[in-house]
Coordinates of C-alpha atoms in Angstrom, one line a residue:
M19 CA 5.5 23.5 14.8
H20 CA 5.1 22.7 11.1
T21 CA 7.6 20.4 9.5
I22 CA 8.1 21.7 6.0
S23 CA 9.5 18.5 4.6
K24 CA 6.2 16.8 5.3
S25 CA 4.1 19.2 3.3
G26 CA 2.4 18.2 0.1
G27 CA 4.0 20.9 -2.0
L28 CA 4.5 24.7 -2.4
A29 CA 0.8 25.5 -2.4
L30 CA 0.1 23.6 0.8
L31 CA 3.3 24.9 2.4
V32 CA 2.3 28.5 1.7
A33 CA -1.3 27.9 2.8
M34 CA -0.1 26.3 6.1
L35 CA 2.3 29.0 7.0
G36 CA 0.8 32.1 5.5
C37 CA 4.0 32.7 3.6
T38 CA 4.9 34.1 0.2
A39 CA 7.2 32.6 -2.4
V40 CA 10.2 34.7 -3.4
P41 CA 12.5 34.2 -6.4
A42 CA 15.3 31.7 -6.0
P43 CA 18.9 33.0 -6.4
A44 CA 20.4 32.8 -9.9
E45 CA 21.3 29.3 -11.0
D46 CA 24.8 28.4 -11.7
T47 CA 26.0 28.8 -15.3
V48 CA 25.2 25.6 -17.3
S49 CA 27.7 23.7 -19.3
S50 CA 28.3 24.0 -23.0
M51 CA 29.6 20.5 -23.7
N52 CA 28.5 18.9 -27.0
L53 CA 27.0 15.4 -27.4
S54 CA 29.6 12.8 -26.9
K55 CA 30.5 9.4 -28.4
T56 CA 32.1 8.3 -25.1
T57 CA 30.5 10.1 -22.1
P58 CA 26.8 9.3 -21.6
S59 CA 24.5 12.3 -21.1
F60 CA 20.8 13.1 -20.6
V61 CA 19.3 14.3 -23.9
L62 CA 16.1 16.1 -24.8
L63 CA 14.5 15.5 -28.2
S64 CA 12.6 17.7 -30.6
P65 CA 11.5 17.5 -34.2
A66 CA 14.4 18.0 -36.7
A67 CA 14.3 20.3 -39.7
C68 CA 14.6 18.5 -43.0
P69 CA 15.9 20.7 -45.9
A70 CA 16.9 17.6 -47.8
A71 CA 16.8 13.8 -47.6
P72 CA 17.8 11.7 -45.7
C73 CA 15.7 13.4 -43.0
P74 CA 16.8 13.1 -39.4
A75 CA 14.4 11.5 -36.9
Y76 CA 15.2 13.9 -34.1
F77 CA 17.1 16.9 -33.1
A78 CA 19.0 16.1 -29.8
H79 CA 20.6 18.4 -27.3
D80 CA 21.9 17.8 -23.8
A81 CA 19.6 18.9 -20.9
N82 CA 21.0 21.8 -18.8
R83 CA 23.6 22.6 -21.4
N84 CA 23.9 25.4 -23.9
N85 CA 25.4 23.2 -26.6
E86 CA 24.4 23.3 -30.3
G87 CA 22.9 19.9 -30.4
E88 CA 22.8 17.5 -33.3
N89 CA 20.4 15.8 -35.7
I90 CA 20.0 12.1 -35.0
A91 CA 19.1 9.4 -37.5
R92 CA 17.3 7.2 -34.9
L93 CA 17.3 5.9 -31.4
D94 CA 19.2 2.7 -30.9
F95 CA 18.1 0.7 -27.9
S96 CA 20.5 -2.3 -28.4
K97 CA 22.6 -1.1 -25.4
S98 CA 19.6 -0.8 -23.0
T99 CA 17.8 -3.4 -21.0
L100 CA 14.4 -2.0 -21.9
G101 CA 11.6 -4.4 -23.0
A102 CA 9.7 -4.2 -26.2
D103 CA 6.7 -2.5 -24.5
D104 CA 8.9 0.2 -23.0
I105 CA 10.7 0.9 -26.3
A106 CA 7.3 1.1 -28.0
E107 CA 6.1 3.6 -25.4
I108 CA 9.1 5.8 -25.9
L109 CA 8.9 5.8 -29.7
A110 CA 5.1 6.6 -29.6
A111 CA 5.4 9.4 -27.0
P112 CA 5.5 13.1 -27.9
M113 CA 9.1 14.1 -28.0
S114 CA 8.6 16.8 -25.3
E115 CA 7.6 14.0 -22.9
I116 CA 10.7 11.9 -23.0
V117 CA 14.3 12.1 -21.8
V118 CA 16.9 9.6 -22.9
K119 CA 20.4 8.9 -21.7
G120 CA 23.2 7.6 -23.8
T121 CA 25.9 8.4 -26.3
L122 CA 26.3 9.1 -30.0
G123 CA 26.4 5.9 -32.0
P124 CA 27.6 4.9 -35.5
K125 CA 26.4 7.0 -38.4
E126 CA 23.7 5.9 -40.8
G127 CA 23.2 7.9 -44.0
G128 CA 25.6 10.6 -42.7
L129 CA 23.8 11.1 -39.3
H130 CA 24.7 9.7 -35.9
T131 CA 22.4 7.3 -34.2
F132 CA 21.9 7.7 -30.5
L133 CA 22.7 4.6 -28.3
V134 CA 20.1 4.7 -25.5
T135 CA 21.0 3.2 -22.1
E136 CA 18.2 4.8 -20.0
A137 CA 14.8 6.2 -20.9
Y138 CA 12.4 8.4 -19.0
R139 CA 8.7 9.0 -19.7
G140 CA 7.0 12.3 -18.7
V141 CA 3.5 12.7 -17.4
S142 CA 1.2 12.7 -20.4
G143 CA -0.1 16.3 -21.1
A144 CA 2.3 18.0 -18.6
T145 CA 4.7 20.6 -20.0
F146 CA 7.8 22.6 -18.9
E147 CA 8.9 26.1 -19.8
D148 CA 12.1 27.2 -21.5
G149 CA 14.7 28.0 -18.9
M150 CA 13.6 25.3 -16.5
L151 CA 16.3 23.1 -15.2
F152 CA 16.3 19.3 -14.9
Y153 CA 17.1 17.6 -11.6
Q154 CA 17.5 14.1 -10.2
A155 CA 16.8 14.3 -6.5
S156 CA 17.7 12.0 -3.6
N157 CA 15.9 12.1 -0.2
D158 CA 18.2 11.8 2.8
D159 CA 18.0 8.4 4.4
P160 CA 18.0 8.5 7.3
P161 CA 16.9 12.2 7.5
P162 CA 19.2 14.5 9.5
S163 CA 18.2 15.7 12.9
C164 CA 16.2 18.9 12.7
P165 CA 15.3 20.9 15.8
A166 CA 13.3 23.5 13.9
A167 CA 11.7 23.9 10.5
P168 CA 12.5 24.2 7.7
C169 CA 14.2 20.8 7.6
K170 CA 16.5 19.5 4.8
Q171 CA 14.8 16.6 3.0
G172 CA 17.4 15.9 0.4
S173 CA 19.7 17.1 -2.4
A174 CA 18.9 17.6 -6.1
L175 CA 21.6 17.1 -8.7
K176 CA 21.3 19.0 -12.0
I177 CA 21.6 16.3 -14.6
N178 CA 24.7 16.6 -16.9
A179 CA 26.2 18.8 -14.2
L180 CA 28.2 18.4 -11.1
N181 CA 26.5 20.9 -8.8
A182 CA 23.6 20.1 -6.4
V183 CA 21.2 22.0 -4.3
D184 CA 19.5 21.1 -1.1
Y185 CA 15.7 21.1 -0.8
D186 CA 13.2 21.0 2.1
A187 CA 10.2 19.9 0.2
I188 CA 9.1 18.5 -3.2
D189 CA 6.1 20.1 -5.0
V190 CA 4.9 18.3 -8.2
T191 CA 1.4 19.8 -8.1
A192 CA 1.8 21.3 -11.6
A193 CA 2.9 18.0 -13.1
A194 CA 0.0 15.9 -11.8
R195 CA -2.8 15.1 -14.2
P196 CA -6.1 13.2 -13.8
G197 CA -5.2 9.6 -13.1
T198 CA -1.7 10.5 -11.9
S199 CA -1.1 10.6 -8.2
A200 CA 0.9 13.6 -7.0
E201 CA 2.0 11.5 -4.0
E202 CA 3.4 8.8 -6.3
L203 CA 5.2 11.4 -8.4
K204 CA 6.8 12.8 -5.2
I205 CA 8.0 9.3 -4.3
D206 CA 9.3 8.9 -7.9
V207 CA 11.3 12.1 -7.6
G208 CA 12.6 11.6 -4.0
W209 CA 13.4 7.9 -4.1
F210 CA 13.4 6.5 -7.6
K211 CA 15.6 9.0 -9.6
A212 CA 12.8 10.4 -11.7
I213 CA 13.8 13.6 -13.5
A214 CA 12.0 16.8 -12.3
A215 CA 11.8 19.7 -14.8
G216 CA 11.4 22.9 -12.8
N217 CA 13.3 25.0 -10.3
V218 CA 14.3 25.2 -6.7
R219 CA 12.3 28.1 -5.3
K220 CA 12.7 30.0 -2.0
V221 CA 9.7 30.2 0.2
A222 CA 9.7 32.7 3.1
V223 CA 8.5 30.9 6.2
G224 CA 9.4 33.3 8.9
G225 CA 12.0 31.0 10.4
A226 CA 15.8 31.0 10.6
R227 CA 15.9 30.7 6.8
D228 CA 13.7 30.4 3.8
A229 CA 12.6 27.0 2.7
N230 CA 14.0 25.5 -0.5
V231 CA 11.2 23.8 -2.5
L232 CA 12.0 21.6 -5.5
T233 CA 9.1 22.6 -7.8
A234 CA 8.4 20.6 -10.9
S235 CA 6.0 21.2 -13.8
Q236 CA 6.9 17.9 -15.5
V237 CA 8.2 14.6 -14.0
F238 CA 10.0 12.0 -16.2
V239 CA 9.8 8.5 -14.7
Q240 CA 12.4 6.0 -15.5
L241 CA 11.3 3.0 -17.6
P242 CA 10.6 0.2 -16.8
R243 CA 8.3 1.8 -14.2
R244 CA 8.7 0.7 -10.7
G245 CA 5.9 -1.2 -9.0
P246 CA 3.2 0.6 -7.0
S247 CA 4.2 2.1 -3.7
R248 CA 4.2 -0.3 -0.7
P249 CA 4.9 0.1 3.0
I250 CA 8.4 -0.9 3.9
V251 CA 9.3 -3.5 6.5
K252 CA 12.9 -2.6 7.3
E253 CA 15.0 -5.2 9.1
G254 CA 15.6 -4.1 12.7
E255 CA 12.9 -1.5 12.6
T256 CA 9.9 -1.8 15.0
E257 CA 7.6 0.5 13.0
L258 CA 6.2 0.0 9.5
L259 CA 7.6 2.7 7.2
G260 CA 5.8 4.4 4.4
P261 CA 7.1 4.7 0.8
D262 CA 8.7 8.0 2.0
H263 CA 10.7 6.0 4.5
K264 CA 8.9 7.7 7.4
P265 CA 7.0 5.8 10.1
L266 CA 3.5 4.8 8.9
L267 CA 0.8 4.4 11.6
L268 CA -2.2 2.6 10.0
R269 CA -5.6 3.1 11.6
G270 CA -9.0 2.5 10.0
W271 CA -11.9 0.2 9.5
N272 CA -12.9 -3.3 8.4
W273 CA -15.2 -3.7 5.5
G274 CA -15.8 -7.1 7.0
H275 CA -19.4 -7.9 6.1
W276 CA -19.4 -9.0 2.5
G277 CA -21.4 -6.7 0.3
S278 CA -22.0 -4.1 3.0
V279 CA -19.7 -1.3 1.8
Q280 CA -21.5 1.8 0.3
P281 CA -20.3 4.2 -2.3
E282 CA -19.8 7.0 0.2
D283 CA -17.8 5.0 2.7
S284 CA -14.3 5.5 1.4
A285 CA -14.6 9.2 1.2
A286 CA -16.1 9.3 4.7
H287 CA -13.1 7.4 6.0
V288 CA -10.7 9.9 4.7
T289 CA -12.7 12.7 6.3
Q290 CA -12.7 10.8 9.6
G291 CA -8.9 10.5 9.5
A292 CA -8.6 6.8 8.5
N293 CA -5.8 5.7 6.3
I294 CA -6.5 1.9 5.9
V295 CA -9.4 -0.5 5.3
R296 CA -9.3 -4.2 5.7
I297 CA -11.1 -5.9 2.8
P298 CA -12.2 -9.6 2.7
L299 CA -12.5 -12.4 0.3
R300 CA -14.0 -15.6 1.7
W301 CA -13.4 -19.1 0.4
W302 CA -14.6 -22.5 1.6
G303 CA -16.9 -21.8 4.5
N304 CA -20.6 -22.2 5.5
Y305 CA -21.3 -18.5 5.2
E306 CA -24.7 -17.0 4.5
P307 CA -25.8 -18.5 1.1
N308 CA -26.7 -15.0 -0.2
G309 CA -24.2 -12.6 1.1
T310 CA -24.8 -9.4 -1.0
P311 CA -27.7 -7.0 -0.8
D312 CA -28.9 -8.1 -4.2
G313 CA -28.8 -11.7 -3.2
K314 CA -26.9 -12.8 -6.4
V315 CA -23.4 -13.4 -5.2
P316 CA -22.8 -16.0 -2.4
I317 CA -20.2 -15.2 0.2
D318 CA -18.2 -18.4 -0.4
S319 CA -16.2 -17.6 -3.5
R320 CA -14.7 -21.1 -3.9
T321 CA -15.1 -22.9 -7.3
E322 CA -13.4 -25.9 -8.9
I323 CA -12.2 -23.9 -12.0
A324 CA -8.4 -23.7 -12.0
A325 CA -8.4 -21.1 -14.8
D326 CA -10.2 -18.7 -12.5
G327 CA -7.9 -19.4 -9.6
Y328 CA -10.6 -21.5 -8.0
I329 CA -12.4 -18.1 -7.3
D330 CA -15.9 -17.2 -8.5
P331 CA -15.4 -14.3 -11.1
R332 CA -18.4 -12.5 -9.5
N333 CA -16.7 -12.4 -6.1
L334 CA -13.4 -11.4 -7.8
A335 CA -15.1 -8.5 -9.5
M336 CA -16.6 -7.3 -6.2
L337 CA -13.3 -7.6 -4.5
E338 CA -11.5 -5.6 -7.3
A339 CA -14.2 -2.9 -7.1
M340 CA -13.6 -2.5 -3.4
I341 CA -9.8 -2.4 -3.8
D342 CA -10.1 0.2 -6.6
D343 CA -12.5 2.3 -4.5
A344 CA -10.2 2.4 -1.5
G345 CA -7.1 3.0 -3.5
S346 CA -8.7 5.9 -5.4
K347 CA -9.1 7.7 -2.1
G348 CA -5.5 7.0 -1.0
L349 CA -6.6 4.4 1.6
W350 CA -4.1 1.6 2.3
I351 CA -5.6 -2.0 2.1
D352 CA -5.2 -5.1 4.2
M353 CA -6.5 -7.7 1.9
F354 CA -7.4 -10.9 3.8
F355 CA -8.3 -14.2 2.3
D356 CA -10.6 -16.0 4.8
S357 CA -11.6 -19.6 5.1
D358 CA -13.7 -20.9 8.0
C359 CA -13.2 -24.5 6.9
G360 CA -9.5 -24.1 6.0
Q361 CA -8.6 -22.4 9.3
A362 CA -10.3 -25.3 11.2
K363 CA -12.8 -22.9 12.8
L364 CA -14.3 -24.3 16.0
E365 CA -18.0 -24.7 15.3
P366 CA -20.4 -27.6 15.4
D367 CA -19.8 -29.8 12.4
D368 CA -22.6 -29.2 9.9
G369 CA -21.0 -31.3 7.2
Y370 CA -20.2 -28.3 4.9
C371 CA -16.4 -28.7 5.1
G372 CA -16.4 -32.5 4.5
K373 CA -14.4 -35.1 6.3
I374 CA -10.8 -36.3 6.2
G375 CA -11.0 -39.6 8.1
D376 CA -12.9 -38.9 11.3
E377 CA -12.0 -35.2 11.4
R378 CA -13.6 -32.2 9.8
A379 CA -11.6 -31.2 6.7
S380 CA -9.3 -28.2 6.9
F381 CA -6.0 -27.0 5.5
W382 CA -4.3 -28.9 8.3
N383 CA -5.5 -32.3 7.1
D384 CA -6.6 -31.8 3.5
P385 CA -3.5 -31.2 1.3
V386 CA -5.5 -31.2 -1.9
T387 CA -7.7 -28.2 -0.9
K388 CA -4.8 -26.5 0.8
E389 CA -3.0 -26.6 -2.6
K390 CA -6.0 -25.0 -4.3
F391 CA -6.0 -22.3 -1.7
Y392 CA -2.3 -21.7 -2.3
E393 CA -2.9 -21.5 -6.1
A394 CA -5.8 -19.1 -5.4
W395 CA -3.5 -16.8 -3.5
E396 CA -1.0 -16.9 -6.4
F397 CA -3.8 -15.9 -8.7
L398 CA -4.9 -13.0 -6.5
V399 CA -1.3 -11.7 -6.1
K400 CA -0.8 -11.8 -9.8
R401 CA -4.0 -10.0 -10.3
F402 CA -3.6 -7.2 -7.7
R403 CA 0.2 -6.8 -7.2
K404 CA 0.2 -3.7 -9.4
K405 CA -2.7 -2.0 -7.6
P406 CA -1.7 1.0 -5.6
F407 CA -2.0 1.2 -1.8
I408 CA -1.9 -2.5 -1.1
A409 CA -0.4 -2.4 2.5
M410 CA -0.3 -6.1 3.2
W411 CA -1.5 -9.6 2.2
E412 CA -3.2 -11.3 5.1
L413 CA -2.7 -15.0 4.4
L414 CA -5.3 -16.7 6.6
P415 CA -7.2 -14.9 9.5
E416 CA -7.3 -16.6 12.9
P417 CA -6.0 -20.1 12.2
Q418 CA -7.1 -22.7 14.7
F419 CA -5.0 -25.7 13.6
T420 CA -5.1 -28.5 16.2
C421 CA -6.9 -26.3 18.7
G422 CA -9.7 -27.4 21.0
P423 CA -12.9 -25.6 22.3
N424 CA -11.1 -24.4 25.4
G425 CA -8.6 -22.4 23.2
G426 CA -5.7 -24.8 23.8
C427 CA -3.8 -26.2 20.8
K428 CA -1.8 -29.4 20.5
D429 CA 0.7 -27.7 18.1
W430 CA 1.1 -23.9 18.7
H431 CA 3.6 -23.8 15.8
A432 CA 1.2 -25.3 13.3
P433 CA 0.5 -21.9 11.5
V434 CA 4.2 -21.6 10.7
E435 CA 4.1 -24.9 8.8
F436 CA 1.1 -23.5 6.8
Y437 CA 2.6 -20.0 6.3
E438 CA 6.1 -20.6 5.2
P439 CA 5.5 -22.5 1.9
L440 CA 2.7 -20.0 1.0
I441 CA 5.0 -17.0 1.7
A442 CA 7.7 -18.4 -0.5
R443 CA 5.2 -18.8 -3.4
I444 CA 3.9 -15.3 -3.0
R445 CA 7.4 -13.8 -2.7
A446 CA 8.2 -15.4 -6.1
I447 CA 5.5 -13.2 -7.6
D448 CA 5.5 -10.2 -5.4
P449 CA 8.7 -9.6 -3.4
A450 CA 7.7 -6.1 -2.1
T451 CA 4.3 -6.2 -0.4
P452 CA 4.4 -6.9 3.4
I453 CA 2.6 -10.1 4.6
L454 CA 0.5 -10.2 7.8
V455 CA 0.7 -13.3 10.0
G456 CA -0.6 -14.2 13.4
P457 CA -0.6 -17.0 16.1
N458 CA -2.7 -20.0 16.5
S459 CA -6.0 -20.2 18.4
G460 CA -7.6 -17.4 16.4
Y461 CA -4.6 -14.9 16.5
N462 CA -4.2 -15.4 20.3
V463 CA -1.8 -12.6 21.1
Q464 CA -0.6 -14.4 24.2
R465 CA 1.1 -17.0 21.9
I466 CA 2.5 -14.6 19.4
D467 CA 6.1 -15.8 20.0
D468 CA 5.1 -19.2 18.7
V469 CA 4.6 -17.8 15.2
Y470 CA 7.8 -15.7 15.0
M471 CA 9.8 -16.6 11.9
P472 CA 13.3 -15.0 12.1
N473 CA 14.4 -16.2 8.7
V474 CA 11.4 -14.8 6.9
K475 CA 11.6 -11.1 6.0
G476 CA 8.9 -8.6 5.3
L477 CA 6.4 -9.8 7.9
I478 CA 4.0 -7.9 10.0
Y479 CA 2.6 -9.7 13.1
T480 CA -0.9 -9.4 14.5
G481 CA -3.1 -10.4 17.4
N482 CA -6.9 -10.4 17.8
F483 CA -8.6 -7.8 20.1
L484 CA -12.2 -8.6 19.2
D485 CA -14.5 -7.9 22.2
N486 CA -13.0 -10.2 24.8
G487 CA -9.5 -9.1 23.7
A488 CA -10.6 -5.5 23.9
G489 CA -11.1 -6.0 27.7
H490 CA -7.5 -7.1 28.2
L491 CA -5.4 -3.9 28.0
E492 CA -2.4 -5.9 29.2
W493 CA -2.4 -7.8 25.9
V494 CA -1.4 -4.6 24.2
D495 CA 1.7 -4.6 26.4
L496 CA 2.4 -8.2 25.2
L497 CA 2.2 -7.1 21.6
A498 CA 4.4 -4.0 22.2
D499 CA 7.0 -6.2 24.1
F500 CA 7.1 -8.7 21.2
R501 CA 7.7 -5.9 18.7
L502 CA 10.6 -4.5 20.8
R503 CA 12.2 -7.9 21.5
R504 CA 11.9 -9.2 17.9
K505 CA 12.4 -5.8 16.2
V506 CA 9.4 -6.3 13.9
P507 CA 6.3 -4.2 13.1
V508 CA 2.9 -5.2 14.5
F509 CA -0.6 -4.4 13.5
V510 CA -4.0 -5.2 15.0
Q511 CA -6.2 -6.4 12.2
Q512 CA -9.3 -6.6 14.3
V513 CA -10.2 -4.6 17.4
A514 CA -13.8 -4.0 18.6
S515 CA -15.8 -3.8 21.8
H516 CA -19.6 -4.3 22.0
R517 CA -21.7 -1.2 21.7
R518 CA -24.9 -2.5 23.3
P519 CA -24.7 -2.9 27.0
K520 CA -24.7 -6.4 28.5
D521 CA -26.1 -7.4 31.9
G522 CA -24.9 -4.9 34.5
E523 CA -23.5 -2.5 32.0
D524 CA -24.7 0.8 30.6
D525 CA -23.7 3.1 27.6
A526 CA -21.1 4.9 29.6
Y527 CA -19.4 1.6 30.4
T528 CA -19.4 0.3 26.8
H529 CA -18.1 3.6 25.5
A530 CA -15.4 3.8 28.1
R531 CA -14.3 0.2 27.4
A532 CA -14.0 0.9 23.6
D533 CA -12.2 4.1 24.1
A534 CA -9.7 2.5 26.5
I535 CA -8.5 -0.1 24.1
L536 CA -8.1 2.4 21.3
K537 CA -6.2 4.8 23.5
K538 CA -3.9 2.1 24.7
L539 CA -3.1 1.0 21.1
N540 CA -2.5 4.6 20.0
A541 CA -0.3 5.3 23.0
N542 CA 1.9 2.4 22.0
R543 CA 1.8 3.4 18.3
I544 CA 0.2 0.1 17.2
G545 CA -2.0 0.4 14.2
W546 CA -5.5 -1.1 14.0
T547 CA -8.7 -1.6 12.0
W548 CA -12.0 -1.5 13.8
W549 CA -14.4 -4.4 13.3
T550 CA -16.5 -3.3 11.4
Y551 CA -17.9 -0.3 9.7
R552 CA -21.3 -1.8 8.7
E553 CA -23.1 -4.9 10.0
T554 CA -25.6 -6.8 7.9
K555 CA -28.4 -9.0 9.1
S556 CA -28.3 -7.3 12.5
A557 CA -31.4 -5.8 14.0
L558 CA -29.7 -3.8 16.7
G559 CA -26.1 -3.7 15.8
N560 CA -23.2 -4.8 17.9
F561 CA -19.7 -3.5 17.0
A562 CA -20.4 -1.3 14.0
P563 CA -21.6 2.3 13.9
Y564 CA -24.0 1.3 11.0
W565 CA -26.2 -1.7 10.8
R566 CA -29.4 -3.1 9.2
D567 CA -31.2 -6.5 9.4
S568 CA -32.1 -6.7 5.8
E569 CA -31.4 -5.0 2.5
K570 CA -35.1 -4.1 2.5
H571 CA -34.5 -1.8 5.5
P572 CA -32.5 1.4 5.7
W573 CA -29.2 1.6 7.5
Q574 CA -29.4 2.5 11.3
S575 CA -26.6 4.3 13.0
S576 CA -25.1 5.4 16.3
I577 CA -23.4 8.7 15.7
P578 CA -21.9 8.9 19.2
W579 CA -20.3 5.4 18.6
L580 CA -19.0 6.5 15.2
N581 CA -17.5 9.7 16.7
L582 CA -15.9 7.7 19.5
I583 CA -14.0 5.5 17.1
A584 CA -13.3 8.2 14.5
N585 CA -11.8 10.5 17.2
R586 CA -9.1 7.8 17.8
L587 CA -8.2 7.7 14.1
H588 CA -6.1 10.8 14.4

């Protein structure tokens, strides 16, 4: 059964259902009120005739009204809260691409000014036809129960009028232009009071009734513009919600090996059914000295230059390119900031991290370097907070503070002490984007309750299912139980099982093992990203469907392994 309210628009709706659009019933008669000095109204602007000086700046008339309109001396923004940049944008825009709300103001040179309280900017280059109506829509939250399609999605109020009409879908296809996301415009219309210029059309779907589709050829977004869409962590909800307030199940790939992503990968992920990628930046760790195929950019991005956020600009440029690539395909992004030294990774001490007393340096015992890492995070959030499709900031993968080689930790609550000050600093810059956190001992899911922070909102919790964890299907139950008890969303940032058989195993075993953990996660509606899509410096590959041992050699692949993972992305 198709749910009409989830369709991408009229064209998709018709294509899906094999239906035809039929004219909507006649619209209600519009009002004939004139511009007012006391009652605010939404106003359209056009060039004014000028038979004699002083010449008016605009001709203004109310949207959705058959009034005569009035010549206006100028727009006065003194009653608005718009910033200088927003005002400049309105004044520079074509008149057909703006809507303003307000009242008539004092006269200047015999003409009224117009006191603007709200301003809306249309999509550059989009147009609307005479006779179209102007709506402000509101999606139902929560949506009403709907046993059969078409399902009511919300109600659209004709601006400057009192009557509203229900709709089952929003179609902004005609308004979208290159560089403008139709999905973002639909969110603007349904959730952020953007003005849609168009009509509510009837679409015959062969059901109990025709579907009502709010169809817009122009969308006017309120200034100042909202931030980019983000998933929503709603208090008391166990699932992550999308910008449309519907459950969002994220499944995809890690781009874990620095410099391995190829130009075709993001589009391939969309075809495979993925909707998220996990993208790294590494800082302060003894990684490979030359981490990219061209051998020019080291994996460790740490510098001592505060003006650059203590991050090598070359690494920052590569990170931004990956974020832009993924976002351009509509892939959500888990951006993780990794630090082998900082997380106190358990490895033989090679001297790279330095010493604090008799201990190897880490964020747990080196407050100076920890502060630089915090400042680097602030730099990154300021840089990328307006990028579309950032699903979450992952603060520090797999902390191992106070932990020993056997996996035990002296202080299981240590990550909370690290997370809480950093979360506060990030929230001061970006209050909207969810933040991913996990337990000590390398995201040990068995200790996930130790990192629960009831007074910190907007968090997603994780546990590690890399290889050994992939063999413990019961750990999925632990994660699902935590989610239900604490009423928080969870996400597995790293799941993988080895592809090449070990002693006593064969291909059938390794494939079944990998499939079992993905089926278990899917059955519990727990999102995940597979580690990883491509492996570098690997002669035979291990977890990834693509691998190579050197940039001098072509990529090798296992298509059956790729298909196994991709089949679980749906």
